[in-house]
Short mmCIF file of C-alpha atoms and ligand atoms in Angstrom, two decimals:
data_model
loop_
_atom_site.label_atom_id
_atom_site.label_comp_id
_atom_site.label_asym_id
_atom_site.label_seq_id
_atom_site.Cartn_x
_atom_site.Cartn_y
_atom_site.Cartn_z
CA UNK U 1 -1.78 10.78 41.13
CA UNK U 2 -0.12 8.02 39.06
CA UNK U 3 -1.56 7.09 35.73
CA UNK U 4 -1.46 4.01 34.05
CA UNK U 5 -2.09 3.93 30.49
CA UNK U 6 -2.40 0.09 28.85
CA UNK U 7 -1.33 0.58 25.34
CA UNK U 8 1.37 2.34 23.40
CA UNK U 9 -0.51 3.61 20.04
CA UNK U 10 -1.24 6.61 19.07
CA UNK U 11 -4.08 7.18 21.52
CA UNK U 12 -1.95 5.98 24.75
CA UNK U 13 0.92 8.20 23.43
CA UNK U 14 -1.55 11.20 23.28
CA UNK U 15 -2.87 10.77 26.70
CA UNK U 16 0.46 10.56 28.22
CA UNK U 17 1.93 13.62 26.70
CA UNK U 18 -1.13 15.71 27.65
CA UNK U 19 -0.95 14.04 31.12
CA UNK U 20 2.48 14.76 31.46
CA UNK U 21 2.27 18.36 30.20
CA UNK U 22 -0.20 18.78 33.39
CA UNK U 23 2.35 17.45 35.93
CA UNK U 24 0.69 14.29 35.96
CA UNK U 25 2.60 10.72 36.41
CA UNK U 26 1.84 8.58 33.51
CA UNK U 27 3.12 5.05 32.60
CA UNK U 28 2.45 3.57 29.33
CA UNK U 29 2.56 -0.19 29.10
CA UNK U 30 2.86 -1.52 25.90
CA UNK U 31 3.00 -5.18 24.99
CA UNK U 32 5.11 -5.57 21.48
CA UNK U 33 6.54 -1.93 20.87
CA UNK U 34 5.19 1.66 20.57
CA UNK U 35 3.10 1.99 17.12
CA UNK U 36 3.63 -1.28 16.39
CA UNK U 37 -0.07 -1.80 15.41
CA UNK U 38 -2.35 0.25 13.39
CA UNK U 39 -0.52 3.51 14.66
CA UNK U 40 2.45 2.50 13.04
CA UNK U 41 0.79 1.02 9.80
CA UNK U 42 -1.90 3.37 9.01
CA UNK U 43 -2.18 6.30 6.30
CA UNK U 44 -1.72 9.24 8.88
CA UNK U 45 -4.25 11.11 6.63
CA UNK U 46 -5.81 14.40 8.77
CA UNK U 47 -9.03 15.90 7.59
CA UNK U 48 -10.72 19.31 9.20
CA UNK U 49 -14.52 18.63 7.87
CA UNK U 50 -14.74 15.12 6.72
CA UNK U 51 -16.66 14.09 9.95
CA UNK U 52 -18.81 17.46 9.86
CA UNK U 53 -22.63 16.61 10.83
CA UNK U 54 -21.65 13.22 12.40
CA UNK U 55 -21.20 13.34 16.43
CA UNK U 56 -17.14 13.33 15.78
CA UNK U 57 -17.50 16.75 14.28
CA UNK U 58 -16.00 18.61 17.66
CA UNK U 59 -13.82 15.71 18.11
CA UNK U 60 -12.13 16.20 14.65
CA UNK U 61 -12.27 19.80 14.10
CA UNK U 62 -10.29 20.25 17.38
CA UNK U 63 -7.93 17.66 16.68
CA UNK U 64 -7.33 18.70 13.24
CA UNK U 65 -6.34 22.14 14.93
CA UNK U 66 -4.34 20.58 17.37
CA UNK U 67 -2.24 18.43 14.95
CA UNK U 68 -1.07 21.59 13.46
CA UNK U 69 0.00 23.03 16.94
CA UNK U 70 1.78 20.07 17.94
CA UNK U 71 3.78 19.79 15.19
CA UNK U 72 4.90 23.15 15.75
CA UNK U 73 4.99 22.83 19.56
CA UNK U 74 6.83 19.49 20.36
CA UNK U 75 9.88 20.10 18.10
CA UNK U 76 10.01 16.71 16.38
CA UNK U 77 9.66 15.98 12.69
CA UNK U 78 6.72 13.35 12.02
CA UNK U 79 6.39 14.54 8.81
CA UNK U 80 3.46 17.12 9.39
CA UNK U 81 2.28 18.52 6.12
CA UNK U 82 -0.70 20.25 4.40
CA UNK U 83 -1.93 18.42 1.44
CA UNK U 84 -4.30 18.72 -1.65
CA UNK U 85 -6.67 15.74 -1.74
CA UNK U 86 -8.22 14.56 -4.92
CA UNK U 87 -10.87 11.61 -6.08
CA UNK U 88 -11.76 9.49 -8.56
CA UNK U 89 -11.51 6.29 -10.26
CA UNK U 90 -9.92 3.33 -12.31
CA UNK U 91 -12.02 1.17 -15.08
CA UNK U 92 -15.38 2.65 -13.89
CA UNK U 93 -16.44 4.41 -16.89
CA UNK U 94 -15.64 7.89 -15.71
CA UNK U 95 -13.23 9.81 -17.69
CA UNK U 96 -11.03 12.50 -17.40
CA UNK U 97 -8.08 13.81 -15.34
CA UNK U 98 -9.46 17.04 -15.21
CA UNK U 99 -6.83 18.31 -11.92
CA UNK U 100 -3.60 17.56 -13.63
CA UNK U 101 -2.26 14.87 -11.59
CA UNK U 102 0.26 13.45 -13.59
CA UNK U 103 1.67 10.76 -11.61
CA UNK U 104 -1.20 8.01 -11.79
CA UNK U 105 -1.66 6.16 -15.11
CA UNK U 106 -3.74 7.11 -18.18
CA UNK U 107 -6.81 4.66 -17.02
CA UNK U 108 -7.17 6.57 -13.54
CA UNK U 109 -9.70 9.54 -13.79
CA UNK U 110 -9.34 12.13 -10.99
CA UNK U 111 -12.27 14.10 -11.29
CA UNK U 112 -13.08 15.55 -7.66
CA UNK U 113 -11.29 17.79 -5.71
CA UNK U 114 -11.94 16.56 -1.63
CA UNK U 115 -9.64 18.60 0.23
CA UNK U 116 -7.48 21.65 0.37
CA UNK U 117 -4.47 22.57 2.19
CA UNK U 118 -6.82 24.23 4.24
CA UNK U 119 -8.55 21.14 5.20
CA UNK U 120 -6.41 18.29 4.51
CA UNK U 121 -2.90 17.37 5.91
CA UNK U 122 -1.28 14.25 7.06
CA UNK U 123 1.31 12.86 9.44
CA UNK U 124 3.79 9.98 9.32
CA UNK U 125 1.74 7.72 12.03
CA UNK U 126 4.50 6.03 13.48
CA UNK U 127 6.84 9.09 13.75
CA UNK U 128 3.83 10.74 15.32
CA UNK U 129 3.51 8.31 18.07
CA UNK U 130 6.83 7.78 19.26
CA UNK U 131 7.58 11.47 19.35
CA UNK U 132 4.32 11.91 21.21
CA UNK U 133 5.68 9.23 23.75
CA UNK U 134 9.07 10.78 23.75
CA UNK U 135 7.95 14.64 24.23
CA UNK U 136 5.49 12.89 27.55
CA UNK U 137 8.96 11.25 28.83
CA UNK U 138 10.54 14.45 28.35
CA UNK U 139 7.89 15.62 30.93
CA UNK U 140 8.33 12.70 33.15
CA UNK U 141 6.25 10.21 31.65
CA UNK U 142 7.39 6.78 31.72
CA UNK U 143 7.28 3.64 28.96
CA UNK U 144 7.06 -0.04 30.47
CA UNK U 145 7.42 -2.76 28.17
CA UNK U 146 5.02 -5.69 29.21
CA UNK U 147 1.77 -7.35 28.46
CA UNK U 148 -1.07 -6.20 30.71
CA UNK U 149 -2.63 -9.25 31.83
CA UNK U 150 -5.41 -7.98 34.57
CA UNK U 151 -6.67 -5.01 36.31
CA UNK U 152 -6.40 -5.10 40.18
CA UNK U 153 -9.42 -3.14 42.20
CA UNK U 154 -9.46 -2.79 46.03
CA UNK U 155 -13.38 -2.69 46.42
CA UNK U 156 -14.95 -0.12 44.11
CA UNK U 157 -12.09 1.35 42.48
CA UNK U 158 -8.95 0.33 40.79
CA UNK U 159 -5.84 0.05 42.26
CA UNK U 160 -3.22 -1.00 39.50
CA UNK U 161 -2.60 -3.56 36.83
CA UNK U 162 -0.97 -6.91 36.33
CA UNK U 163 1.96 -7.02 34.18
CA UNK U 164 3.55 -10.36 33.26
CA UNK U 165 2.36 -11.51 36.79
CA UNK U 166 3.62 -8.32 38.66
CA UNK U 167 1.44 -5.58 39.89
CA UNK U 168 1.90 -2.05 39.04
CA UNK U 169 -0.06 0.28 41.40
CA UNK U 170 -1.70 3.20 40.18
CA UNK U 171 -4.76 5.52 40.76
CA UNK U 172 -6.03 5.21 37.47
CA UNK U 173 -5.95 3.11 34.70
CA UNK U 174 -6.64 3.99 31.11
CA UNK U 175 -7.66 1.09 28.31
CA UNK U 176 -6.27 2.30 25.03
CA UNK U 177 -5.07 -1.16 23.65
CA UNK U 178 -6.99 -0.33 20.31
CA UNK U 179 -8.58 -3.80 19.11
CA UNK U 180 -6.95 -5.84 21.77
CA UNK U 181 -9.25 -3.78 24.37
CA UNK U 182 -11.59 -6.34 23.97
CA UNK U 183 -9.59 -8.23 26.21
CA UNK U 184 -9.85 -5.59 28.98
CA UNK U 185 -13.54 -6.95 28.95
CA UNK U 186 -12.80 -9.70 30.94
CA UNK U 187 -11.37 -7.22 33.69
CA UNK U 188 -13.56 -4.33 33.95
CA UNK U 189 -17.20 -3.65 32.48
CA UNK U 190 -16.44 -2.59 28.65
CA UNK U 191 -18.60 -3.14 25.93
CA UNK U 192 -17.26 -5.11 22.58
CA UNK U 193 -14.61 -3.72 20.42
CA UNK U 194 -13.76 -5.51 17.16
CA UNK U 195 -10.91 -5.19 14.93
CA UNK U 196 -11.32 -4.82 11.10
CA UNK U 197 -8.10 -5.47 9.15
CA UNK U 198 -6.53 -3.48 6.26
CA UNK U 199 -3.70 -3.84 3.86
CA UNK U 200 -0.78 -1.43 2.88
CA UNK U 201 2.11 -0.96 1.10
CA UNK U 202 4.94 1.89 1.74
CA UNK U 203 6.73 2.95 -1.67
CA UNK U 204 9.96 4.52 -2.02
CA UNK U 205 8.95 7.23 -4.39
CA UNK U 206 11.57 9.99 -3.54
CA UNK U 207 10.92 13.43 -5.16
CA UNK U 208 8.61 11.86 -8.15
CA UNK U 209 4.86 12.31 -6.35
CA UNK U 210 3.71 15.74 -5.15
CA UNK U 211 1.60 16.81 -1.93
CA UNK U 212 -1.32 15.23 -3.37
CA UNK U 213 -3.28 12.35 -1.48
CA UNK U 214 -5.82 10.48 -3.42
CA UNK U 215 -9.16 8.40 -2.95
CA UNK U 216 -9.72 6.12 -5.93
CA UNK U 217 -12.46 3.45 -6.86
CA UNK U 218 -11.04 0.59 -8.48
CA UNK U 219 -12.74 -2.55 -9.64
CA UNK U 220 -10.27 -5.43 -9.32
CA UNK U 221 -9.90 -8.62 -11.66
CA UNK U 222 -12.35 -10.52 -9.21
CA UNK U 223 -14.97 -7.64 -9.91
CA UNK U 224 -14.76 -6.29 -6.33
CA UNK U 225 -14.83 -2.62 -6.09
CA UNK U 226 -11.92 -1.58 -3.72
CA UNK U 227 -11.23 1.93 -2.40
CA UNK U 228 -7.31 2.57 -2.53
CA UNK U 229 -6.23 5.34 -0.48
CA UNK U 230 -2.68 6.76 -2.05
CA UNK U 231 -0.69 9.29 0.61
CA UNK U 232 2.89 10.44 -0.78
CA UNK U 233 4.84 11.54 2.18
CA UNK U 234 7.39 14.52 2.68
CA UNK U 235 9.90 11.69 3.73
CA UNK U 236 9.98 10.33 0.29
CA UNK U 237 7.60 7.11 0.38
CA UNK U 238 3.84 6.63 -0.62
CA UNK U 239 1.66 4.83 1.42
CA UNK U 240 -1.34 2.61 -0.11
CA UNK U 241 -3.97 1.17 1.46
CA UNK U 242 -6.97 -1.33 0.77
CA UNK U 243 -8.48 -4.47 0.63
CA UNK U 244 -10.05 -4.73 4.16
CA UNK U 245 -11.00 -8.43 5.59
CA UNK U 246 -12.45 -9.64 8.70
CA UNK U 247 -9.92 -11.98 9.59
CA UNK U 248 -9.71 -12.71 13.25
CA UNK U 249 -7.76 -10.42 15.73
CA UNK U 250 -4.50 -12.66 16.89
CA UNK U 251 -4.37 -12.07 20.40
CA UNK U 252 -0.55 -11.20 20.06
CA UNK U 253 0.03 -8.18 18.15
CA UNK U 254 3.17 -9.19 17.06
CA UNK U 255 1.37 -12.00 15.17
CA UNK U 256 -0.54 -9.78 12.74
CA UNK U 257 0.53 -10.53 9.12
CA UNK U 258 -1.51 -10.01 5.81
CA UNK U 259 -3.66 -12.32 4.49
CA UNK U 260 -2.80 -14.88 1.77
CA UNK U 261 -2.84 -13.16 -1.46
CA UNK U 262 -3.84 -9.71 -0.54
CA UNK U 263 -0.35 -8.25 -0.74
CA UNK U 264 -0.07 -9.33 -4.31
CA UNK U 265 -3.61 -7.89 -5.35
CA UNK U 266 -2.64 -4.57 -3.87
CA UNK U 267 0.57 -4.69 -5.69
CA UNK U 268 -0.87 -5.27 -9.18
CA UNK U 269 -3.53 -2.81 -8.38
CA UNK U 270 -0.72 -0.23 -7.48
CA UNK U 271 0.91 -1.02 -10.61
CA UNK U 272 -2.03 -0.37 -12.70
CA UNK U 273 -2.90 2.79 -10.99
CA UNK U 274 0.72 4.68 -11.54
CA UNK U 275 3.65 3.94 -13.37
CA UNK U 276 5.59 5.64 -10.71
CA UNK U 277 4.04 2.85 -8.26
CA UNK U 278 5.20 0.16 -10.75
CA UNK U 279 8.66 1.21 -10.91
CA UNK U 280 9.16 2.04 -7.04
CA UNK U 281 10.75 -0.10 -4.80
CA UNK U 282 8.44 -1.70 -1.90
CA UNK U 283 9.85 -0.85 1.66
CA UNK U 284 7.07 -2.23 3.40
CA UNK U 285 4.29 -4.80 2.70
CA UNK U 286 1.91 -5.11 5.98
CA UNK U 287 -1.28 -5.35 7.39
CA UNK U 288 -2.78 -3.76 10.77
CA UNK U 289 -6.39 -3.99 12.50
CA UNK U 290 -8.48 -0.53 13.31
CA UNK U 291 -10.24 -0.91 16.49
CA UNK U 292 -14.22 -0.09 15.47
CA UNK U 293 -17.39 -0.36 17.87
CA UNK U 294 -21.22 -1.45 17.11
CA UNK U 295 -22.44 1.87 16.44
CA UNK U 296 -19.09 3.14 14.68
CA UNK U 297 -18.25 5.94 17.45
CA UNK U 298 -15.35 5.62 19.70
CA UNK U 299 -15.37 4.86 23.34
CA UNK U 300 -13.93 7.66 25.20
CA UNK U 301 -14.52 8.39 29.04
CA UNK U 302 -15.22 6.56 32.45
CA UNK U 303 -15.84 3.27 32.41
CA UNK U 304 -19.10 2.83 34.72
CA UNK U 305 -19.10 1.20 37.94
CA UNK U 306 -15.22 1.19 38.56
CA UNK U 307 -13.73 4.35 40.30
CA UNK U 308 -10.65 5.20 38.26
CA UNK U 309 -10.98 3.17 35.35
CA UNK U 310 -11.28 5.02 31.87
CA UNK U 311 -10.92 3.86 28.06
CA UNK U 312 -10.11 5.37 24.94
CA UNK U 313 -10.60 3.29 21.97
CA UNK U 314 -12.46 2.31 18.93
CA UNK U 315 -11.33 5.51 16.70
CA UNK U 316 -11.83 3.20 13.70
CA UNK U 317 -10.46 4.91 10.37
CA UNK U 318 -9.76 8.32 12.28
CA UNK U 319 -7.36 7.21 15.26
CA UNK U 320 -4.95 9.33 14.06
CA UNK U 321 -6.61 12.17 13.40
CA UNK U 322 -8.43 12.42 16.58
CA UNK U 323 -5.48 11.13 18.83
CA UNK U 324 -4.48 14.54 20.17
CA UNK U 325 -8.31 15.62 20.93
CA UNK U 326 -8.72 12.22 22.78
CA UNK U 327 -5.26 12.47 24.77
CA UNK U 328 -6.32 15.96 25.83
CA UNK U 329 -10.00 14.93 26.68
CA UNK U 330 -8.88 12.04 28.95
CA UNK U 331 -6.10 14.02 30.43
CA UNK U 332 -8.75 16.83 31.22
CA UNK U 333 -11.06 14.23 32.63
CA UNK U 334 -8.61 12.35 34.83
CA UNK U 335 -6.79 15.34 36.14
CA UNK U 336 -10.03 18.18 36.60
CA UNK U 337 -12.74 15.50 37.02
CA UNK U 338 -14.43 16.90 33.38
CA UNK U 339 -13.45 17.22 29.76
CA UNK U 340 -13.82 20.66 28.89
CA UNK U 341 -12.19 21.11 25.24
CA UNK U 342 -14.60 18.40 23.74
CA UNK U 343 -18.03 17.10 25.27
CA UNK U 344 -17.31 13.38 25.36
CA UNK U 345 -21.32 12.17 26.15
CA UNK U 346 -21.85 10.93 22.67
CA UNK U 347 -18.53 8.49 23.18
CA UNK U 348 -19.85 7.75 26.78
CA UNK U 349 -18.55 3.73 27.38
CA UNK U 350 -21.85 3.34 29.24
CA UNK U 351 -24.03 3.81 26.15
CA UNK U 352 -23.57 0.10 25.25
CA UNK U 353 -24.15 -2.96 28.05
CA UNK U 354 -21.06 -4.34 29.30
CA UNK U 355 -19.58 -7.45 27.61
CA UNK U 356 -19.36 -10.96 29.01
CA UNK U 357 -19.91 -9.73 32.58
CA UNK U 358 -20.35 -13.22 34.16
CA UNK U 359 -16.66 -14.10 33.18
CA UNK U 360 -15.11 -11.16 34.18
CA UNK U 361 -12.03 -11.90 36.63
CA UNK U 362 -11.75 -10.59 40.45
CA UNK U 363 -8.78 -8.32 40.76
C1 FAD R 401 -5.23 0.60 6.85
C2 FAD R 401 -5.35 1.43 7.64
C3 FAD R 401 -5.14 2.84 7.57
C4 FAD R 401 -5.58 4.07 8.60
N1 FAD R 401 -5.57 5.27 8.08
C5 FAD R 401 -5.95 6.12 8.80
C6 FAD R 401 -5.93 7.28 8.40
O1 FAD R 401 -5.17 7.70 7.51
N2 FAD R 401 -6.11 8.38 9.51
C7 FAD R 401 -6.47 8.14 10.31
O2 FAD R 401 -6.91 9.24 11.43
N3 FAD R 401 -6.76 6.89 11.21
C8 FAD R 401 -6.38 5.84 9.99
N4 FAD R 401 -6.57 4.34 10.39
C9 FAD R 401 -7.12 4.16 11.96
C10 FAD R 401 -5.98 4.39 12.98
O3 FAD R 401 -4.76 3.78 12.59
C11 FAD R 401 -6.14 3.60 14.04
O4 FAD R 401 -7.47 4.32 14.47
C12 FAD R 401 -5.50 4.18 15.53
O5 FAD R 401 -4.24 3.68 15.04
C13 FAD R 401 -5.82 3.39 16.75
O6 FAD R 401 -4.76 3.72 17.80
P1 FAD R 401 -4.89 3.07 19.03
O7 FAD R 401 -3.86 3.61 19.70
O8 FAD R 401 -6.00 3.39 19.61
O9 FAD R 401 -4.76 1.65 18.62
P2 FAD R 401 -3.31 0.48 18.13
O10 FAD R 401 -2.36 1.41 17.41
O11 FAD R 401 -3.67 -0.76 17.83
O12 FAD R 401 -2.59 0.68 19.53
C14 FAD R 401 -2.89 -0.38 20.72
C15 FAD R 401 -1.67 -1.18 21.41
O13 FAD R 401 -1.90 -1.71 22.43
C16 FAD R 401 -0.87 -2.90 22.51
N5 FAD R 401 -1.22 -3.96 23.35
C17 FAD R 401 -2.15 -4.85 22.97
N6 FAD R 401 -2.58 -5.71 24.17
C18 FAD R 401 -1.87 -5.03 25.04
C19 FAD R 401 -1.43 -5.60 26.31
N7 FAD R 401 -2.17 -6.85 26.74
N8 FAD R 401 -0.96 -4.96 27.10
C20 FAD R 401 0.04 -3.94 26.84
N9 FAD R 401 -0.33 -3.43 25.46
C21 FAD R 401 -1.20 -4.00 24.37
C22 FAD R 401 -0.57 -3.19 21.21
O14 FAD R 401 0.34 -3.81 21.09
C23 FAD R 401 -0.54 -1.59 20.63
O15 FAD R 401 0.70 -1.09 20.63
C24 FAD R 401 -6.07 3.38 9.47
C25 FAD R 401 -6.43 2.35 10.14
C26 FAD R 401 -5.80 1.04 9.06
C27 FAD R 401 -6.07 -0.38 9.94
#
């Protein structure tokens, strides 16, 4: 069986890894570059129990454990490590840095411990995605650079995908194009997927910042409360994201760029939050879109009505955390006919009506 995976983000690479480990032929088709989008520009923060009491709980718990296993098993360094995680605020009338976090400014109150090294961890998401794809390739998977422009069907089942005007034949197709999965709703009966933009900076902080993640509430000069997330990494960098926006998703992933003024606001916020960040060199100023669905839950499973068609997207703020368990479950679904490590019913793409069915092209 040959499986065509559209999209080379964390989700596509994880699906390729678990399929290839089972000896199933997997081809990832990526338009721009592995991890070029959110999977390369996200925080890479992982939490065991932050999705508890939501439908994501079993997926997230299993995926948190899989991350630890993969970091051992795959034998490639993607900066996996456990962290202590704190919460606090700046200029919001809370006082007291009770946890002894020393790399923040005097105006920052760190007053909650949100996670321990038992419950919170991190990866470098771009390195994770690329290493998972390389590991898949070591087990026989292929990476094909090209833009998927359609899905080819023979009667009720998929027969391949169109890439740059040519057909690549396959027995199954997985749509894993993050927010660009919306484009696949023209080819297959898929519900809506949206993109929500976030901005981030990567600082060169060397050894000045310990393994302490911070989630802060900060009132910026416009009076808006922002929720910056700060993740020091074991490669001597510190990642900070904040400032979401609803700017429209460009069709071309390579065309994603920060909103006017957003990076400057984020830089000012970082300088105010930490003297270490204020004096550190900035290595990256970037923006990316997380894929979201109408109910906030991912779409993971068979696309109703088309044999051999699957989707795995809409992971919102937990796409890096949930990539391994999603990849494993999709591999089981395709190879065994059912996922047994995670119950996918809550993520069934058929829970929503398909979008725009009238405009769908025939394969
Ligand atoms: C600012 C920010 C911070 C985040 N922090 C975290 C975090 O700390 N922890 C966490 O778990 N999650 C986090 N997330 C969420 C996470 O990054 C995403 O959920 C995840 O990366 C989505 O992965 P994906 O593979 O579905 O999509 P993407 O990474 O968007 O990948 C989709 C791929 O499809 C490709 N593509 C698009 N169109 C086509 C086409 N026509 N043909 C072929 N390929 C195509 C794109 O080029 C892209 O490479 C964050 C997100 C944002 C925005």
